[in-house]
Amino acid sequence: MSATSLSAPQVSPSAGNAPAPLGGDTDTVHWVIGDTIDHLPRIFDDGITLSVMRRPISDEIAASLDGLMRESRSLEWSWRGPADDAMRADLARQLKATQEEALVADVCLMAEAIAYLFDAPQIGVRLRKLDSAMCPRFHVDNLGVRFITTYAGAGTEWLPDDAADRRGLGAAHPDKPDIVRDPERIQRLSCGDLALMKGSGWIGNAGRGLIHRSPPGQRLILAIDPG
């Protein structure tokens, strides 16, 4: 996958490419998930708050991850600026080990692709190794959009709108209702999936940001914020 391959034209919903509902009224479907790159630009469609390209972790990246996840050292790398050679060099210095070159290459590819897709001269990038859930409570991001992929461990969990009660969002309080209406409908991205999630800051999406949370356990995640 190249950065320019993310410039696939936007696809209008039709019987052939509309996402299949997980349950409830089909009018409430606000996600699209598939195996090809053209699913990611669907985040620009009105009403879509989650677009996902399924992607298994390659053997080369898995080999990069093996030693990193077994090491006791922590990892919390961040970058703010262009997706360029300076970013690549900074990440390579952080990871240090030559066997992690495949991971460096993939992180940089993801950063370049997101910068290209959103025409963003600067991006915010975070690569974190977590031993516990970063955001264990279901919530909505206040930003416009975020890219996320999980390299190791469990993927991000999310809720269809009709399986959630938005009145429960925000700080926990005894008077608030439970956010989750139906625990059996909690969804989870797979390790390796590439996902774009709209927040409440996306123009025209106030009050409709994707409801999601971090699962427990050790994980390695990459998050990219364009702009």
mmCIF file of C-alpha atoms in Angstrom:
data_model
loop_
_atom_site.group_PDB
_atom_site.id
_atom_site.type_symbol
_atom_site.label_atom_id
_atom_site.label_comp_id
_atom_site.label_asym_id
_atom_site.label_seq_id
_atom_site.Cartn_x
_atom_site.Cartn_y
_atom_site.Cartn_z
ATOM 1 C CA MET A 1 0.000 0.000 0.000
ATOM 2 C CA SER A 2 1.342 3.410 -0.941
ATOM 3 C CA ALA A 3 0.353 6.801 0.404
ATOM 4 C CA THR A 4 -1.109 7.805 -2.942
ATOM 5 C CA SER A 5 -3.313 4.692 -3.029
ATOM 6 C CA LEU A 6 -5.420 6.330 -0.319
ATOM 7 C CA SER A 7 -6.635 8.855 -2.873
ATOM 8 C CA ALA A 8 -9.267 6.430 -4.140
ATOM 9 C CA PRO A 9 -12.457 8.268 -5.124
ATOM 10 C CA GLN A 10 -15.208 8.466 -2.563
ATOM 11 C CA VAL A 11 -17.824 5.753 -3.029
ATOM 12 C CA SER A 12 -21.521 6.441 -2.730
ATOM 13 C CA PRO A 13 -23.498 3.886 -0.710
ATOM 14 C CA SER A 14 -25.193 1.275 -2.844
ATOM 15 C CA ALA A 15 -26.402 -2.282 -2.507
ATOM 16 C CA GLY A 16 -22.969 -3.493 -3.538
ATOM 17 C CA ASN A 17 -20.817 -1.598 -1.072
ATOM 18 C CA ALA A 18 -23.003 -0.461 1.817
ATOM 19 C CA PRO A 19 -21.897 -1.835 5.196
ATOM 20 C CA ALA A 20 -23.905 -4.698 6.622
ATOM 21 C CA PRO A 21 -25.694 -3.813 9.882
ATOM 22 C CA LEU A 22 -24.872 -5.547 13.137
ATOM 23 C CA GLY A 23 -28.484 -5.332 14.211
ATOM 24 C CA GLY A 24 -31.288 -2.845 14.601
ATOM 25 C CA ASP A 25 -32.588 -0.405 11.987
ATOM 26 C CA THR A 26 -30.377 -0.287 8.876
ATOM 27 C CA ASP A 27 -30.821 3.495 8.821
ATOM 28 C CA THR A 28 -28.563 3.711 11.885
ATOM 29 C CA VAL A 29 -25.546 2.059 10.224
ATOM 30 C CA HIS A 30 -22.657 4.497 10.494
ATOM 31 C CA TRP A 31 -19.620 2.321 9.768
ATOM 32 C CA VAL A 32 -18.009 0.660 6.785
ATOM 33 C CA ILE A 33 -15.549 -2.235 7.076
ATOM 34 C CA GLY A 34 -13.828 -4.138 4.301
ATOM 35 C CA ASP A 35 -10.635 -5.647 2.958
ATOM 36 C CA THR A 36 -9.689 -2.982 0.405
ATOM 37 C CA ILE A 37 -8.142 0.473 0.675
ATOM 38 C CA ASP A 38 -11.176 2.260 -0.813
ATOM 39 C CA HIS A 39 -13.054 1.705 2.452
ATOM 40 C CA LEU A 40 -10.920 4.249 4.338
ATOM 41 C CA PRO A 41 -11.898 7.376 2.315
ATOM 42 C CA ARG A 42 -15.534 6.566 3.114
ATOM 43 C CA ILE A 43 -14.901 8.490 6.353
ATOM 44 C CA PHE A 44 -15.700 11.587 4.253
ATOM 45 C CA ASP A 45 -19.237 10.291 3.630
ATOM 46 C CA ASP A 46 -22.017 11.949 5.579
ATOM 47 C CA GLY A 47 -23.251 9.653 8.321
ATOM 48 C CA ILE A 48 -20.136 7.449 8.410
ATOM 49 C CA THR A 49 -18.211 7.753 11.686
ATOM 50 C CA LEU A 50 -15.976 4.677 11.350
ATOM 51 C CA SER A 51 -14.177 3.386 8.268
ATOM 52 C CA VAL A 52 -11.954 0.316 8.500
ATOM 53 C CA MET A 53 -9.638 -1.563 6.197
ATOM 54 C CA ARG A 54 -8.988 -5.044 7.532
ATOM 55 C CA ARG A 55 -5.293 -5.853 7.411
ATOM 56 C CA PRO A 56 -3.419 -8.774 8.971
ATOM 57 C CA ILE A 57 -0.019 -8.085 10.522
ATOM 58 C CA SER A 58 2.686 -9.162 8.055
ATOM 59 C CA ASP A 59 5.386 -11.649 9.034
ATOM 60 C CA GLU A 60 8.006 -8.897 8.725
ATOM 61 C CA ILE A 61 6.167 -6.575 11.116
ATOM 62 C CA ALA A 62 5.435 -9.463 13.492
ATOM 63 C CA ALA A 63 9.162 -10.205 13.647
ATOM 64 C CA SER A 64 9.795 -6.534 14.465
ATOM 65 C CA LEU A 65 7.238 -6.678 17.256
ATOM 66 C CA ASP A 66 8.434 -9.879 18.886
ATOM 67 C CA GLY A 67 11.457 -8.502 20.675
ATOM 68 C CA LEU A 68 9.852 -5.135 21.370
ATOM 69 C CA MET A 69 6.873 -6.627 23.189
ATOM 70 C CA ARG A 70 9.038 -8.995 25.246
ATOM 71 C CA GLU A 71 11.347 -6.229 26.435
ATOM 72 C CA SER A 72 10.657 -4.570 29.758
ATOM 73 C CA ARG A 73 11.417 -1.088 28.419
ATOM 74 C CA SER A 74 8.511 1.265 27.918
ATOM 75 C CA LEU A 75 7.773 2.964 24.622
ATOM 76 C CA GLU A 76 5.968 6.266 24.216
ATOM 77 C CA TRP A 77 7.080 7.998 21.039
ATOM 78 C CA SER A 78 5.341 11.064 19.673
ATOM 79 C CA TRP A 79 5.895 13.370 16.723
ATOM 80 C CA ARG A 80 4.348 16.641 15.629
ATOM 81 C CA GLY A 81 5.264 17.922 12.200
ATOM 82 C CA PRO A 82 5.494 16.752 8.579
ATOM 83 C CA ALA A 83 5.524 13.060 7.717
ATOM 84 C CA ASP A 84 9.071 13.186 6.370
ATOM 85 C CA ASP A 85 12.585 11.789 6.720
ATOM 86 C CA ALA A 86 13.092 13.663 9.988
ATOM 87 C CA MET A 87 10.140 11.797 11.485
ATOM 88 C CA ARG A 88 11.523 8.470 10.252
ATOM 89 C CA ALA A 89 14.948 9.193 11.753
ATOM 90 C CA ASP A 90 13.429 10.233 15.078
ATOM 91 C CA LEU A 91 11.388 7.032 15.329
ATOM 92 C CA ALA A 92 14.368 4.882 14.335
ATOM 93 C CA ARG A 93 16.422 6.476 17.132
ATOM 94 C CA GLN A 94 13.648 5.728 19.624
ATOM 95 C CA LEU A 95 13.299 2.080 18.642
ATOM 96 C CA LYS A 96 17.093 1.584 18.265
ATOM 97 C CA ALA A 97 17.120 -2.108 17.325
ATOM 98 C CA THR A 98 17.732 -2.873 13.628
ATOM 99 C CA GLN A 99 15.231 -5.749 13.703
ATOM 100 C CA GLU A 100 12.471 -3.169 14.149
ATOM 101 C CA GLU A 101 13.038 -1.644 10.710
ATOM 102 C CA ALA A 102 9.803 -3.159 9.359
ATOM 103 C CA LEU A 103 7.823 -1.460 12.127
ATOM 104 C CA VAL A 104 9.506 1.882 11.434
ATOM 105 C CA ALA A 105 8.694 1.557 7.742
ATOM 106 C CA ASP A 106 5.048 0.733 8.427
ATOM 107 C CA VAL A 107 4.541 3.580 10.906
ATOM 108 C CA CYS A 108 6.016 6.015 8.394
ATOM 109 C CA LEU A 109 3.842 4.635 5.604
ATOM 110 C CA MET A 110 0.728 5.100 7.734
ATOM 111 C CA ALA A 111 1.776 8.662 8.618
ATOM 112 C CA GLU A 112 2.467 9.567 4.992
ATOM 113 C CA ALA A 113 -0.836 8.052 3.877
ATOM 114 C CA ILE A 114 -2.915 9.934 6.447
ATOM 115 C CA ALA A 115 -1.124 13.203 5.693
ATOM 116 C CA TYR A 116 -1.876 12.645 2.005
ATOM 117 C CA LEU A 117 -5.508 11.647 2.500
ATOM 118 C CA PHE A 118 -6.310 14.734 4.572
ATOM 119 C CA ASP A 119 -3.901 17.068 2.753
ATOM 120 C CA ALA A 120 -2.286 17.791 6.135
ATOM 121 C CA PRO A 121 1.139 19.495 6.110
ATOM 122 C CA GLN A 122 1.527 18.509 9.763
ATOM 123 C CA ILE A 123 0.313 15.504 11.709
ATOM 124 C CA GLY A 124 0.416 14.320 15.289
ATOM 125 C CA VAL A 125 1.714 10.755 15.686
ATOM 126 C CA ARG A 126 1.900 8.559 18.812
ATOM 127 C CA LEU A 127 3.310 5.051 19.085
ATOM 128 C CA ARG A 128 2.698 3.627 22.546
ATOM 129 C CA LYS A 129 3.303 0.361 24.302
ATOM 130 C CA LEU A 130 0.620 0.036 26.964
ATOM 131 C CA ASP A 131 0.310 -2.322 29.909
ATOM 132 C CA SER A 132 -3.181 -1.143 30.845
ATOM 133 C CA ALA A 133 -6.110 0.521 29.116
ATOM 134 C CA MET A 134 -5.330 4.130 28.190
ATOM 135 C CA CYS A 135 -9.017 5.140 28.023
ATOM 136 C CA PRO A 136 -10.994 2.296 29.678
ATOM 137 C CA ARG A 137 -14.338 4.140 29.731
ATOM 138 C CA PHE A 138 -16.403 4.489 26.570
ATOM 139 C CA HIS A 139 -15.996 8.030 25.283
ATOM 140 C CA VAL A 140 -16.025 10.286 22.227
ATOM 141 C CA ASP A 141 -12.990 12.235 21.015
ATOM 142 C CA ASN A 142 -13.416 16.003 20.722
ATOM 143 C CA LEU A 143 -11.175 16.240 17.668
ATOM 144 C CA GLY A 144 -12.210 15.923 14.035
ATOM 145 C CA VAL A 145 -10.819 12.537 13.097
ATOM 146 C CA ARG A 146 -8.232 10.036 14.348
ATOM 147 C CA PHE A 147 -6.475 7.140 12.667
ATOM 148 C CA ILE A 148 -5.671 4.164 14.856
ATOM 149 C CA THR A 149 -4.161 0.734 14.406
ATOM 150 C CA THR A 150 -3.128 -1.894 16.932
ATOM 151 C CA TYR A 151 0.134 -3.706 16.214
ATOM 152 C CA ALA A 152 -0.012 -6.044 19.217
ATOM 153 C CA GLY A 153 -2.740 -6.961 21.696
ATOM 154 C CA ALA A 154 -6.487 -6.388 21.543
ATOM 155 C CA GLY A 155 -7.961 -3.831 19.180
ATOM 156 C CA THR A 156 -10.046 -0.785 20.079
ATOM 157 C CA GLU A 157 -13.641 -1.466 21.157
ATOM 158 C CA TRP A 158 -16.565 0.580 19.817
ATOM 159 C CA LEU A 159 -20.342 0.817 20.014
ATOM 160 C CA PRO A 160 -22.994 1.140 17.321
ATOM 161 C CA ASP A 161 -25.103 4.221 18.071
ATOM 162 C CA ASP A 162 -28.269 2.241 18.744
ATOM 163 C CA ALA A 163 -26.420 0.112 21.310
ATOM 164 C CA ALA A 164 -25.344 3.177 23.315
ATOM 165 C CA ASP A 165 -26.924 5.835 25.507
ATOM 166 C CA ARG A 166 -25.014 9.082 24.929
ATOM 167 C CA ARG A 167 -26.476 10.593 28.092
ATOM 168 C CA GLY A 168 -23.977 8.435 29.991
ATOM 169 C CA LEU A 169 -20.911 9.935 28.281
ATOM 170 C CA GLY A 170 -18.485 12.151 30.159
ATOM 171 C CA ALA A 171 -17.362 11.803 33.750
ATOM 172 C CA ALA A 172 -18.960 8.906 35.591
ATOM 173 C CA HIS A 173 -21.815 9.879 37.929
ATOM 174 C CA PRO A 174 -24.393 7.764 39.831
ATOM 175 C CA ASP A 175 -27.236 9.707 38.200
ATOM 176 C CA LYS A 176 -26.083 8.959 34.671
ATOM 177 C CA PRO A 177 -27.423 5.972 32.720
ATOM 178 C CA ASP A 178 -25.096 3.225 31.543
ATOM 179 C CA ILE A 179 -23.481 4.075 28.223
ATOM 180 C CA VAL A 180 -23.822 0.492 26.987
ATOM 181 C CA ARG A 181 -27.416 -0.497 26.243
ATOM 182 C CA ASP A 182 -26.506 -3.982 25.028
ATOM 183 C CA PRO A 183 -23.123 -5.459 26.101
ATOM 184 C CA GLU A 184 -23.434 -8.201 23.479
ATOM 185 C CA ARG A 185 -23.145 -5.590 20.736
ATOM 186 C CA ILE A 186 -19.790 -4.183 21.829
ATOM 187 C CA GLN A 187 -17.557 -4.410 18.749
ATOM 188 C CA ARG A 188 -13.772 -4.754 18.552
ATOM 189 C CA LEU A 189 -11.294 -3.964 15.803
ATOM 190 C CA SER A 190 -8.837 -6.731 15.012
ATOM 191 C CA CYS A 191 -5.096 -6.434 15.486
ATOM 192 C CA GLY A 192 -3.686 -4.886 12.310
ATOM 193 C CA ASP A 193 -6.920 -3.197 11.184
ATOM 194 C CA LEU A 194 -6.550 0.360 9.868
ATOM 195 C CA ALA A 195 -9.331 2.572 11.216
ATOM 196 C CA LEU A 196 -10.477 6.174 10.892
ATOM 197 C CA MET A 197 -12.822 7.397 13.632
ATOM 198 C CA LYS A 198 -14.763 10.653 13.483
ATOM 199 C CA GLY A 199 -14.931 12.718 16.655
ATOM 200 C CA SER A 200 -17.394 15.407 17.664
ATOM 201 C CA GLY A 201 -15.082 18.062 16.194
ATOM 202 C CA TRP A 202 -15.711 16.962 12.600
ATOM 203 C CA ILE A 203 -17.805 19.641 10.870
ATOM 204 C CA GLY A 204 -21.432 18.570 10.994
ATOM 205 C CA ASN A 205 -20.746 15.700 13.393
ATOM 206 C CA ALA A 206 -21.352 17.376 16.752
ATOM 207 C CA GLY A 207 -22.974 14.909 19.133
ATOM 208 C CA ARG A 208 -22.288 11.970 16.807
ATOM 209 C CA GLY A 209 -18.622 11.095 17.363
ATOM 210 C CA LEU A 210 -17.780 7.392 17.425
ATOM 211 C CA ILE A 211 -18.133 5.915 20.924
ATOM 212 C CA HIS A 212 -15.082 3.792 21.704
ATOM 213 C CA ARG A 213 -12.658 2.688 24.426
ATOM 214 C CA SER A 214 -9.305 0.984 25.019
ATOM 215 C CA PRO A 215 -9.440 -2.692 26.049
ATOM 216 C CA PRO A 216 -7.301 -4.003 28.940
ATOM 217 C CA GLY A 217 -4.004 -5.821 28.507
ATOM 218 C CA GLN A 218 -0.628 -5.158 26.939
ATOM 219 C CA ARG A 219 -0.878 -3.456 23.544
ATOM 220 C CA LEU A 220 1.151 -1.547 20.980
ATOM 221 C CA ILE A 221 -0.925 1.119 19.266
ATOM 222 C CA LEU A 222 -0.371 3.797 16.653
ATOM 223 C CA ALA A 223 -2.585 6.900 16.622
ATOM 224 C CA ILE A 224 -2.384 9.691 14.037
ATOM 225 C CA ASP A 225 -4.228 13.011 14.121
ATOM 226 C CA PRO A 226 -4.135 14.971 10.823
ATOM 227 C CA GLY A 227 -3.753 18.724 10.949
#
